[in-house]
């Protein structure tokens, strides 16, 4: 799955297509992820739309969506530490996003021997991506 | 295939790291820079409007007059893809472009700094890293009239550390090696050296199940390991041959792509007098890290008698130095006379304290001091006093405080990252100690807060604008303080890497004019009430030749407390009879001969 496809999945799962696509068919012809999400992706560095979606970028997108679109406040306790998730700071720009997404149970760590790792450089499958979106939407529904 | 640059010049080699010679591209000597950087304040959400507001506020508060003159745009300011191969400003955040930003900042009497990366991408993920575009980017930086560049290390192609492909361990370690063999027409029989023979230098390599593993250098991004002493490893073997001439060497090896086991081997004979080594390349990949095969015969030049042959991989450090030098050389080519600050941001990964002075004004010593940076929406971000990883004041201090041997005007400066003063999570006491620590350690002072929240003479202002402390940091002698005493039980406070914060430290820093700065830090979260005896004799013993002549034999000194401004004349114990320090507190004094 690419970054662009993920952004579109997120848009569709969360709120349907933008109103402009329904009223202006020509707009729909140029439907790109960024066109669908100009409101909250502006100025964000999620990577090029054609780029493969990695777990670290998936966490960044989900967390910014939680903050900016769903208005969910960040958790201040229960965040994973370096001792718990050894690679949590490997991607320093992603670290706060990964922390929030792990703490909310939207994404999960993997066990490698005695270590728990986030594995931010691994690709996200379509199935996993949809599951993460589903879990994120539950955060609001359940008022977490 | 894109691969590390070939190195033929000894000046970029590990063996030259200790020669004290800078590369020709290195800029002039300077004291640690001071200024404002966008990262801790706004992360990648910084904008043109915010940057202008910070520049205006630096001037309004008079911080520019105190030395805070560099305004640096960190990550997040570029469009995420190049346009026709060129860097372009992010159009939403910087609609007027970088030259406009530069002109605005210069018009305020300030200096303009930018950011890039030696890898293929920036840390934010934007695909605009400098690798392969050094000359094109240098031309743009000239156009944008930069005075400073911070160069990061994310997505570096030839390392398996933070952000890169984990498989890139193949570049930074040798394969496992079971033995080496020397052959030659002049030898009656080949010479075999098994892994239990020869010497292992450094601290990384070990012998295991009949082979040598972990030949290479370590990743210093995280705080576990000391920066002091030789950390990387070599297998050094000795062979005796009957005559000068050409011989052949082969190794029995097994390659891997994981921490400690790689595929790149360097072989250096004593006859390798230029930067060209006997061997400096990949060996063919083997099926597993324990599936040993013989390499092909490699020509090697030896002399009659005993020869030392080194098997090693210093490419982790050499590649990084070469990549940083490539950018700086490109900048010098287009701006030969421009005074540009070159700030190396590779997080201590390859022990840049060994080689950073050759190209840079300063070098980061660890990963970031905080990962919870502020935002353009008003969140100031959060800093911590302590943390097991790098993201706290004490994490950075604990490493930097023993690195004084690497700093100086003829070298450059250790960089424990931008300051966090003004962030959530830190008390005024912590902020004062943070400022004192950074000034005593003679490091760059980069503010990282939203200056619009600062008013003249408020608590934050009184800390960042403390003239005595700034004068300590900017003292022309440029000597980083040495830790001369600690309550922690250790044999050498100046060199032992101590990460247990249940302690107090005493630092001493020679200043110009025959003066000294002394600081006591309570790193613990408990109040200290202790009789700590620090006199001039002890300081003289610990500082050696750096101890000021003017204070030798002084019976009494005048002390100035940099926080209260109180002055007093003292003899004997410089800290008084009973030292009381709040949790995370400090006492910082400037001392000169009385009378």
XYZ file of C-alpha atoms in Angstrom:
739
model
C 0.000 0.000 0.000
C 1.214 3.521 -0.748
C 0.993 6.647 1.374
C -1.559 8.078 -1.059
C -3.745 4.959 -0.976
C -3.662 4.980 2.795
C -4.715 8.626 2.953
C -7.620 7.860 0.622
C -8.628 4.812 2.672
C -8.550 6.969 5.761
C -10.698 9.605 4.133
C -13.223 7.092 2.869
C -13.415 5.108 6.065
C -13.680 8.151 8.244
C -15.887 10.491 6.363
C -16.665 9.552 2.806
C -15.599 11.516 -0.216
C -15.188 15.278 -0.126
C -18.344 17.170 -0.946
C -16.656 18.850 -3.943
C -16.286 15.518 -5.701
C -20.027 14.957 -5.566
C -20.939 18.386 -6.911
C -18.044 18.788 -9.348
C -17.359 15.577 -11.252
C -14.268 17.117 -12.848
C -12.750 17.422 -9.394
C -13.223 13.709 -8.827
C -11.260 12.939 -11.964
C -8.236 14.483 -10.361
C -8.794 12.785 -7.077
C -5.526 12.442 -5.325
C -4.967 11.799 -1.697
C -3.752 15.300 -1.096
C -6.733 16.772 -2.928
C -8.971 14.803 -0.604
C -7.129 15.805 2.477
C -5.857 19.312 1.886
C -7.404 20.479 5.120
C -5.253 18.489 7.485
C -2.299 17.201 5.444
C -1.145 20.684 4.446
C 2.387 21.231 5.639
C 2.787 17.654 6.871
C 5.696 15.540 5.652
C 4.102 12.140 5.293
C 6.146 11.227 2.227
C 5.262 11.183 -1.456
C 1.887 9.720 -2.360
C 3.484 6.964 -4.418
C 5.834 5.963 -1.621
C 5.330 2.596 0.041
C 3.611 3.020 3.405
C 5.996 2.109 6.215
C 4.835 1.501 9.754
C 6.531 4.648 11.051
C 4.737 6.835 8.508
C 1.478 5.006 9.125
C 1.775 5.912 12.827
C 2.522 9.542 11.962
C -0.518 9.829 9.705
C -2.855 8.138 12.173
C -1.702 10.285 15.065
C -1.983 13.552 13.149
C -5.461 12.490 12.015
C -6.419 11.784 15.622
C -5.163 15.203 16.665
C -6.186 17.403 13.793
C -9.345 15.835 12.438
C -10.809 13.934 15.367
C -9.650 16.428 17.997
C -8.427 13.684 20.326
C -6.019 14.948 22.966
C -2.698 13.205 23.424
C -2.205 10.743 26.226
C 0.227 11.932 28.866
C 0.614 8.681 30.786
C 1.110 5.079 29.836
C 3.423 5.925 26.968
C 5.994 3.255 26.070
C 9.606 3.910 27.068
C 12.862 3.142 25.309
C 13.367 0.271 27.732
C 10.057 -1.256 26.682
C 10.266 -0.619 22.951
C 13.940 -0.517 22.028
C 13.590 1.042 18.590
C 11.026 3.667 19.515
C 13.479 6.526 18.917
C 15.053 5.119 15.761
C 12.813 7.450 13.817
C 12.980 10.514 15.983
C 10.487 12.518 13.999
C 8.064 9.614 14.308
C 8.701 8.844 17.977
C 5.931 10.948 19.553
C 3.450 9.642 17.006
C 4.501 6.024 17.471
C 4.232 6.440 21.259
C 0.658 7.680 21.063
C -0.436 5.061 18.558
C 1.121 2.226 20.566
C -0.266 3.523 23.858
C -3.762 3.575 22.381
C -3.389 0.050 21.040
C -3.941 1.141 17.442
C -0.694 -0.418 16.320
C 1.347 -2.981 18.186
C 4.961 -3.970 18.824
C 6.569 -7.200 17.758
C 8.598 -9.479 19.987
C 12.110 -10.298 18.780
C 13.831 -12.528 21.311
C 13.881 -10.605 24.554
C 13.087 -7.293 22.835
C 9.897 -5.565 21.808
C 10.343 -3.629 18.581
C 8.104 -1.304 16.642
C 9.797 -2.163 13.333
C 9.060 1.201 11.768
C 10.775 0.435 8.474
C 8.519 -2.521 7.680
C 5.838 -2.099 5.049
C 2.169 -2.042 6.045
C -0.143 -4.479 4.269
C -3.541 -3.324 3.049
C -5.231 -5.605 5.556
C -3.229 -4.202 8.460
C -3.773 -0.630 7.297
C -7.539 -1.060 7.301
C -7.397 -2.671 10.727
C -5.406 0.282 12.092
C -7.944 2.735 10.694
C -10.738 0.709 12.255
C -9.029 0.753 15.646
C -8.358 4.474 15.391
C -12.008 5.234 14.695
C -12.935 3.175 17.731
C -10.903 5.536 19.903
C -13.429 8.280 19.273
C -16.435 6.013 19.429
C -15.362 4.635 22.761
C -14.338 8.062 24.048
C -10.833 6.873 24.878
C 25.456 0.648 -7.974
C 25.535 3.599 -5.581
C 28.273 2.810 -3.090
C 30.544 4.612 -0.645
C 33.064 6.931 -2.227
C 36.461 5.431 -2.951
C 39.030 6.846 -0.543
C 42.549 7.396 -1.806
C 43.556 10.272 0.453
C 44.883 9.422 3.887
C 43.345 12.572 5.334
C 39.917 10.914 5.296
C 41.192 7.712 6.877
C 40.826 6.516 10.447
C 44.602 6.702 10.863
C 44.477 10.482 10.363
C 41.787 11.104 12.981
C 44.358 11.720 15.685
C 46.758 13.886 13.653
C 45.068 17.141 14.671
C 44.965 18.393 11.088
C 41.783 19.868 9.665
C 40.716 19.344 6.074
C 41.292 22.342 3.792
C 37.524 22.915 3.516
C 37.183 23.483 7.285
C 36.134 26.989 8.203
C 37.835 29.334 10.582
C 37.942 28.773 14.314
C 35.123 30.312 16.287
C 33.530 30.130 19.688
C 30.332 28.067 20.063
C 27.493 29.643 18.108
C 24.392 31.064 19.739
C 20.959 31.500 18.250
C 17.491 30.068 17.770
C 16.579 26.841 15.963
C 13.032 25.998 14.936
C 13.032 22.305 15.828
C 12.317 22.159 19.565
C 9.828 24.993 19.256
C 7.777 23.856 16.266
C 9.101 20.550 14.917
C 8.472 20.386 11.199
C 5.580 22.834 11.573
C 7.754 25.939 11.451
C 6.655 28.652 9.028
C 7.871 31.871 7.466
C 5.544 33.864 9.692
C 6.774 32.171 12.859
C 10.420 32.517 11.876
C 9.968 36.227 11.239
C 8.314 36.576 14.612
C 11.272 34.824 16.266
C 13.789 37.079 14.505
C 11.854 40.158 15.575
C 11.619 38.899 19.124
C 15.340 38.131 19.334
C 15.980 41.777 18.522
C 13.158 43.158 20.684
C 14.445 41.247 23.713
C 18.012 42.297 23.003
C 19.071 38.663 22.812
C 20.963 39.405 19.597
C 23.189 41.799 21.535
C 23.989 38.991 23.963
C 25.159 36.751 21.111
C 22.022 34.906 19.969
C 22.408 35.834 16.314
C 21.790 32.702 14.230
C 18.210 31.933 13.167
C 18.101 28.390 11.841
C 15.325 26.696 9.854
C 15.382 23.034 10.813
C 13.628 20.087 9.151
C 10.252 20.603 7.513
C 11.022 23.696 5.489
C 11.488 22.071 2.063
C 8.999 20.692 -0.419
C 9.110 16.884 0.062
C 10.415 16.236 -3.460
C 13.007 18.051 -5.542
C 11.741 20.068 -8.482
C 13.955 19.630 -11.538
C 16.607 18.323 -9.183
C 16.485 21.403 -6.997
C 15.552 22.074 -3.401
C 12.410 24.187 -3.162
C 10.780 25.832 -0.173
C 7.587 24.241 1.133
C 4.995 26.492 -0.425
C 2.416 26.480 2.368
C 4.905 27.134 5.150
C 7.402 29.334 3.294
C 5.407 30.963 0.483
C 7.929 33.735 -0.150
C 10.891 31.400 -0.478
C 14.186 31.142 1.314
C 15.946 34.156 -0.187
C 13.154 36.310 1.154
C 13.571 34.663 4.567
C 17.317 35.182 4.442
C 16.988 38.850 3.490
C 14.483 39.438 6.269
C 16.780 37.898 8.871
C 19.857 39.706 7.593
C 17.977 43.002 7.627
C 17.497 42.480 11.354
C 21.255 42.185 11.801
C 20.929 38.444 12.362
C 22.425 35.456 10.560
C 20.544 32.855 8.541
C 20.872 29.093 8.958
C 19.415 26.143 7.105
C 19.271 22.372 7.362
C 19.952 19.321 5.235
C 21.135 15.732 5.515
C 23.994 13.560 4.190
C 21.520 10.816 3.318
C 18.919 10.409 0.632
C 16.124 11.907 2.751
C 15.708 14.323 5.608
C 14.629 12.985 8.972
C 11.074 14.100 8.207
C 11.097 11.721 5.258
C 11.271 14.422 2.587
C 13.266 13.015 -0.342
C 15.627 15.955 -0.598
C 18.771 14.760 1.179
C 22.004 16.188 -0.139
C 23.582 12.893 -1.195
C 24.377 13.130 -4.905
C 23.248 16.768 -5.085
C 26.047 18.406 -3.136
C 27.116 20.827 -5.862
C 23.586 21.722 -6.953
C 22.529 22.311 -3.356
C 25.627 24.380 -2.588
C 24.727 26.682 -5.467
C 21.270 27.188 -3.970
C 22.644 27.782 -0.496
C 24.809 30.477 -2.024
C 21.720 31.966 -3.657
C 19.942 31.874 -0.302
C 22.949 33.509 1.356
C 23.214 31.134 4.281
C 25.576 31.685 7.214
C 25.039 28.343 8.932
C 24.094 24.823 7.931
C 23.064 21.968 10.190
C 23.606 18.670 8.403
C 21.724 15.648 9.678
C 22.328 11.946 9.199
C 18.958 10.301 8.612
C 18.567 7.775 5.805
C 22.319 7.519 5.386
C 22.847 4.830 2.824
C 25.836 3.073 4.321
C 24.968 2.556 7.905
C 22.485 0.438 9.764
C 21.903 2.942 12.502
C 18.821 5.030 13.059
C 16.572 5.347 10.041
C 18.517 3.376 7.497
C 18.056 -0.085 6.160
C 19.066 -2.534 8.929
C 20.768 -4.667 6.290
C 23.320 -1.902 5.855
C 25.336 -3.446 8.662
C 27.151 -5.057 5.751
C 28.966 -1.742 5.216
C 30.072 -1.127 8.779
C 31.453 -4.444 10.018
C 33.850 -6.979 8.563
C 32.624 -10.514 8.045
C 33.343 -13.057 10.761
C 36.936 -14.202 10.195
C 38.302 -17.623 11.064
C 41.841 -17.269 9.733
C 44.150 -15.560 7.251
C 46.813 -17.013 5.016
C 49.822 -15.397 3.325
C 51.223 -16.886 0.143
C 54.143 -15.891 -2.089
C 56.754 -17.173 -4.476
C 59.457 -16.445 -1.887
C 57.733 -18.443 0.840
C 58.622 -22.094 1.211
C 55.190 -22.699 2.621
C 52.190 -20.485 3.228
C 51.797 -18.711 6.563
C 48.515 -19.365 8.322
C 47.275 -17.113 11.132
C 44.313 -18.484 13.034
C 41.764 -16.375 14.890
C 43.259 -17.150 18.302
C 46.527 -15.521 17.217
C 47.228 -11.822 16.734
C 45.813 -8.942 18.751
C 42.288 -7.584 18.963
C 42.377 -3.826 19.558
C 39.574 -1.654 20.896
C 36.541 -2.883 22.740
C 34.157 -4.220 20.150
C 35.573 -7.409 18.676
C 35.635 -10.779 20.362
C 36.634 -14.351 19.652
C 33.812 -16.846 19.477
C 33.692 -20.505 18.403
C 37.015 -20.251 16.592
C 36.363 -17.018 14.718
C 36.518 -13.266 15.262
C 33.334 -11.230 15.181
C 32.297 -7.577 15.687
C 35.285 -6.098 13.853
C 34.184 -2.530 13.288
C 32.950 0.436 15.250
C 29.886 0.900 17.395
C 26.744 2.947 17.039
C 26.954 5.770 19.571
C 23.478 7.142 18.919
C 22.134 5.766 22.187
C 23.697 6.534 25.563
C 25.002 3.155 26.689
C 28.638 3.439 25.730
C 31.442 5.725 26.750
C 32.936 8.066 24.153
C 36.355 7.835 25.785
C 39.139 5.651 24.468
C 39.517 3.465 21.408
C 36.162 1.817 20.822
C 36.419 0.342 17.348
C 38.336 -2.880 16.798
C 40.966 -4.303 14.512
C 42.540 -7.731 14.192
C 46.260 -7.058 14.046
C 48.441 -9.912 12.878
C 52.178 -10.194 12.458
C 53.884 -12.171 9.697
C 57.586 -12.679 9.020
C 58.662 -12.908 5.355
C 62.150 -13.390 3.915
C 62.276 -10.522 1.409
C 60.604 -7.360 0.169
C 58.028 -8.011 -2.514
C 54.547 -8.856 -3.637
C 52.673 -11.525 -1.719
C 49.038 -12.629 -1.517
C 46.638 -12.723 1.414
C 43.343 -14.581 1.721
C 40.867 -14.827 4.592
C 38.483 -17.565 5.640
C 35.305 -15.605 6.301
C 31.529 -15.655 6.554
C 29.497 -12.524 5.878
C 26.293 -11.155 7.376
C 23.976 -8.160 7.449
C 23.365 -7.633 11.124
C 24.884 -5.714 14.026
C 28.443 -6.995 14.402
C 28.672 -8.977 11.177
C 29.117 -7.299 7.825
C 30.644 -7.778 4.448
C 33.170 -4.938 4.033
C 36.818 -5.651 4.783
C 39.782 -3.329 5.001
C 43.310 -4.738 4.984
C 46.211 -2.409 5.623
C 49.825 -3.421 5.296
C 52.698 -1.315 6.630
C 53.591 -0.717 2.993
C 50.259 1.082 2.385
C 51.617 4.586 2.801
C 48.956 6.468 0.825
C 45.237 6.322 1.464
C 44.977 3.352 -0.903
C 44.728 0.167 1.118
C 45.629 -3.398 0.248
C 41.898 -4.114 0.286
C 38.913 -1.853 0.941
C 35.715 -3.346 -0.418
C 32.992 -5.945 -0.009
C 33.868 -9.599 0.022
C 31.428 -11.819 -1.863
C 28.344 -12.632 0.227
C 28.217 -16.035 1.908
C 25.059 -18.007 2.560
C 25.105 -17.560 6.353
C 27.262 -15.742 8.959
C 28.806 -19.090 9.930
C 29.210 -20.570 6.462
C 32.959 -19.901 6.057
C 34.581 -19.694 2.634
C 37.996 -18.598 1.423
C 38.305 -15.231 -0.242
C 40.227 -14.967 -3.476
C 43.933 -14.160 -3.096
C 44.481 -10.420 -2.588
C 47.844 -8.893 -3.633
C 49.727 -7.439 -0.660
C 53.083 -5.677 -0.491
C 55.340 -6.749 2.410
C 58.878 -6.007 3.473
C 61.582 -8.378 4.654
C 61.177 -9.291 8.312
C 58.190 -8.790 10.563
C 55.148 -7.084 9.057
C 52.075 -5.881 10.861
C 48.864 -6.400 8.884
C 45.613 -4.871 10.104
C 42.228 -6.391 9.248
C 39.460 -3.938 10.064
C 36.487 -1.886 8.941
C 36.631 1.806 9.814
C 34.294 2.707 6.987
C 31.476 3.684 9.374
C 33.560 6.675 10.455
C 35.413 7.229 7.187
C 32.262 7.199 5.039
C 30.520 9.653 7.329
C 33.493 12.026 7.404
C 33.757 11.803 3.612
C 30.060 12.563 3.134
C 30.202 15.591 5.428
C 33.390 16.783 3.724
C 31.771 16.422 0.291
C 29.030 18.887 1.242
C 31.422 21.343 2.839
C 33.841 21.154 -0.095
C 30.947 21.960 -2.450
C 29.958 24.946 -0.300
C 33.548 26.205 -0.223
C 33.813 25.870 -3.960
C 30.918 28.248 -4.581
C 31.487 30.447 -1.518
C 35.253 30.375 -0.862
C 35.227 33.456 1.351
C 31.879 33.049 3.095
C 32.067 32.372 6.803
C 29.677 29.435 7.141
C 29.091 27.521 10.369
C 29.047 23.781 9.686
C 27.054 21.951 12.353
C 27.436 18.168 12.208
C 24.310 16.385 13.384
C 25.089 12.677 13.305
C 24.058 12.030 16.920
C 27.395 10.617 18.081
C 26.788 7.598 15.905
C 30.315 7.223 14.573
C 32.172 8.898 17.431
C 32.388 12.244 15.626
C 34.438 13.563 18.522
C 37.275 11.590 16.862
C 36.986 13.239 13.446
C 34.453 16.073 13.600
C 37.093 18.757 14.079
C 38.372 18.088 10.550
C 35.230 19.522 8.968
C 32.791 20.840 11.523
C 32.396 23.615 14.047
C 30.484 21.259 16.307
C 29.200 17.716 16.393
C 26.161 16.287 18.126
C 27.084 13.656 20.707
C 23.811 11.699 20.990
C 20.353 11.312 19.507
C 17.910 14.143 20.256
C 17.468 15.782 23.657
C 13.698 15.588 23.205
C 11.336 13.816 20.865
C 8.312 15.631 22.180
C 8.859 18.912 20.386
C 6.476 21.845 20.304
C 4.038 22.745 17.586
C 2.919 25.778 15.663
C -0.455 25.380 17.377
C 1.024 26.497 20.698
C 2.248 23.344 22.414
C 5.723 24.174 23.793
C 6.735 20.519 23.774
C 8.057 18.622 26.752
C 11.538 18.199 28.137
C 12.743 15.805 30.791
C 15.339 15.983 33.517
C 16.280 12.332 33.181
C 15.520 9.382 30.950
C 17.212 6.045 30.190
C 17.634 7.155 26.556
C 19.075 10.395 25.149
C 15.999 12.557 25.628
C 16.753 14.444 28.806
C 19.070 17.135 30.124
C 21.087 14.681 32.204
C 21.356 12.080 29.409
C 23.186 14.638 27.297
C 25.139 16.148 30.194
C 26.372 12.798 31.503
C 28.095 12.027 28.215
C 29.241 15.517 27.299
C 30.780 16.277 30.688
C 33.599 13.774 30.144
C 34.317 14.885 26.565
C 36.411 17.973 27.305
C 39.477 16.481 25.608
C 37.736 16.750 22.229
C 36.744 20.427 22.445
C 38.695 23.627 21.937
C 39.153 26.597 19.619
C 41.523 24.652 17.387
C 39.102 21.711 17.268
C 35.424 22.537 17.645
C 32.675 21.883 20.115
C 30.755 18.965 21.508
C 27.049 19.529 20.914
C 24.605 18.074 23.459
C 21.736 19.420 21.318
C 19.555 22.502 21.491
C 18.392 23.777 24.833
C 14.947 22.876 26.150
C 14.472 25.913 28.354
C 10.841 26.982 28.021
C 9.394 23.538 27.418
C 6.849 21.829 29.641
C 8.180 19.360 32.164
C 11.108 21.479 33.349
C 11.117 23.635 36.459
C 12.936 26.962 36.743
C 15.544 25.180 38.870
C 16.118 22.607 36.116
C 16.274 25.346 33.495
C 18.900 27.253 35.469
C 21.035 24.146 35.860
C 20.514 23.282 32.178
C 21.828 26.722 31.169
C 24.771 26.516 33.562
C 25.705 23.019 32.338
C 25.659 24.051 28.672
C 27.763 27.148 29.372
C 30.298 25.308 31.517
C 30.623 22.630 28.830
C 31.364 25.350 26.267
C 28.790 24.105 23.778
C 26.558 25.850 21.197
C 23.661 27.711 22.815
C 20.671 27.277 20.540
C 17.329 28.346 21.951
C 14.395 26.141 21.066
C 11.342 27.888 22.411
C 8.588 30.126 21.117
C 10.138 33.481 21.970
C 6.773 35.233 21.745
C 6.085 33.776 25.183
C 9.178 35.436 26.677
C 9.120 38.894 28.237
C 12.118 40.874 29.327
C 13.034 40.046 32.915
C 10.649 37.103 33.266
C 11.998 33.811 34.653
C 12.943 32.365 31.261
C 14.577 35.606 30.119
C 16.653 35.857 33.282
C 18.058 32.410 32.535
C 18.781 32.649 28.813
C 20.043 36.230 29.120
C 22.343 35.658 32.094
C 25.413 37.622 31.020
C 27.800 35.904 33.403
C 26.848 32.482 32.098
C 27.017 33.577 28.472
C 30.472 35.003 29.156
C 31.506 31.618 30.543
C 30.311 29.898 27.361
C 31.855 32.549 25.122
C 35.108 32.954 27.007
C 37.924 33.431 24.480
C 40.017 30.630 25.971
C 37.330 28.190 24.825
C 38.128 25.502 27.369
C 35.378 23.039 28.238
C 35.005 22.521 31.975
C 36.444 19.421 33.518
C 34.561 17.444 36.139
C 36.986 17.545 39.033
C 34.918 15.870 41.719
C 31.730 13.866 42.179
C 29.911 12.249 45.062
C 29.686 9.096 42.937
C 32.301 6.530 43.875
C 34.775 6.466 40.982
C 38.485 6.624 40.336
C 38.566 9.397 37.716
C 35.651 11.876 37.737
C 36.924 13.539 34.575
C 36.757 10.414 32.439
C 34.358 7.924 34.000
C 30.992 7.726 32.236
C 28.470 7.987 35.076
C 24.754 7.636 34.321
C 23.462 7.242 37.870
C 21.981 10.649 38.708
C 21.962 10.153 42.462
C 24.972 12.375 42.824
C 26.461 15.852 42.772
C 29.250 16.937 40.419
C 31.771 19.767 40.656
C 33.116 21.257 37.414
C 35.967 23.725 36.930
C 36.542 25.819 33.802
C 39.548 28.099 33.213
C 38.548 31.559 32.011
C 40.511 34.394 30.480
C 41.978 37.056 32.761
C 43.275 34.497 35.234
C 39.788 33.554 36.349
C 37.943 30.278 36.894
C 34.334 29.196 36.779
C 33.214 26.595 39.285
C 29.836 24.862 39.170
C 28.213 22.358 41.486
C 25.263 20.344 40.161
C 22.814 18.365 42.216
C 21.579 15.859 39.657
C 19.377 13.988 42.102
C 15.800 14.668 43.107
C 16.769 15.062 46.762
C 18.152 18.092 48.532
C 21.896 18.027 49.185
C 23.282 19.256 52.495
C 26.896 18.325 52.476
C 30.331 19.640 53.343
C 32.019 19.428 49.949
C 35.581 20.697 50.152
C 36.905 22.202 46.926
C 39.978 24.415 47.199
C 42.417 25.893 44.709
C 44.969 23.162 45.324
C 42.491 20.473 44.262
C 41.463 22.435 41.183
C 45.095 23.060 40.246
C 45.830 19.360 40.555
C 42.866 18.406 38.340
C 43.299 21.094 35.675
C 47.077 20.752 35.423
C 48.608 23.232 32.971
C 45.201 24.783 32.242
C 45.007 26.165 35.782
C 45.376 29.988 35.640
C 48.828 31.291 36.527
C 47.266 34.233 38.334
C 45.584 31.960 40.863
C 48.638 29.912 41.728
C 49.488 30.414 45.375
C 46.537 32.754 45.938
C 45.620 32.917 49.612
C 42.173 34.350 48.972
C 39.858 34.721 45.982
C 36.878 36.837 45.088
C 33.788 34.807 44.211
C 30.806 35.971 42.208
C 27.610 33.927 42.227
C 26.267 34.140 38.665
C 22.640 33.754 39.775
C 22.495 36.171 42.679
C 25.325 38.519 41.726
C 26.624 38.302 45.298
C 30.357 38.711 45.701
C 32.535 37.646 48.587
C 36.159 37.061 49.476
C 36.955 33.461 50.323
C 39.955 31.461 51.416
C 40.165 27.701 51.820
C 36.984 25.892 50.807
C 35.508 27.725 47.833
C 32.067 26.235 48.437
C 31.698 27.357 52.052
C 31.207 25.186 55.090
C 27.910 23.496 54.336
C 26.630 23.324 50.780
C 22.860 23.196 50.459
C 21.505 22.596 46.977
C 17.919 22.008 45.939
C 17.054 18.934 43.880
C 18.321 19.524 40.307
C 19.911 22.753 41.520
C 23.237 24.365 40.844
C 25.704 26.818 42.291
C 27.833 28.542 39.671
C 30.669 30.861 40.623
C 33.236 32.986 38.834
C 36.483 33.193 40.780
C 39.394 35.585 40.529
C 42.297 36.518 42.751
C 41.262 38.830 45.587
C 42.607 42.335 45.580
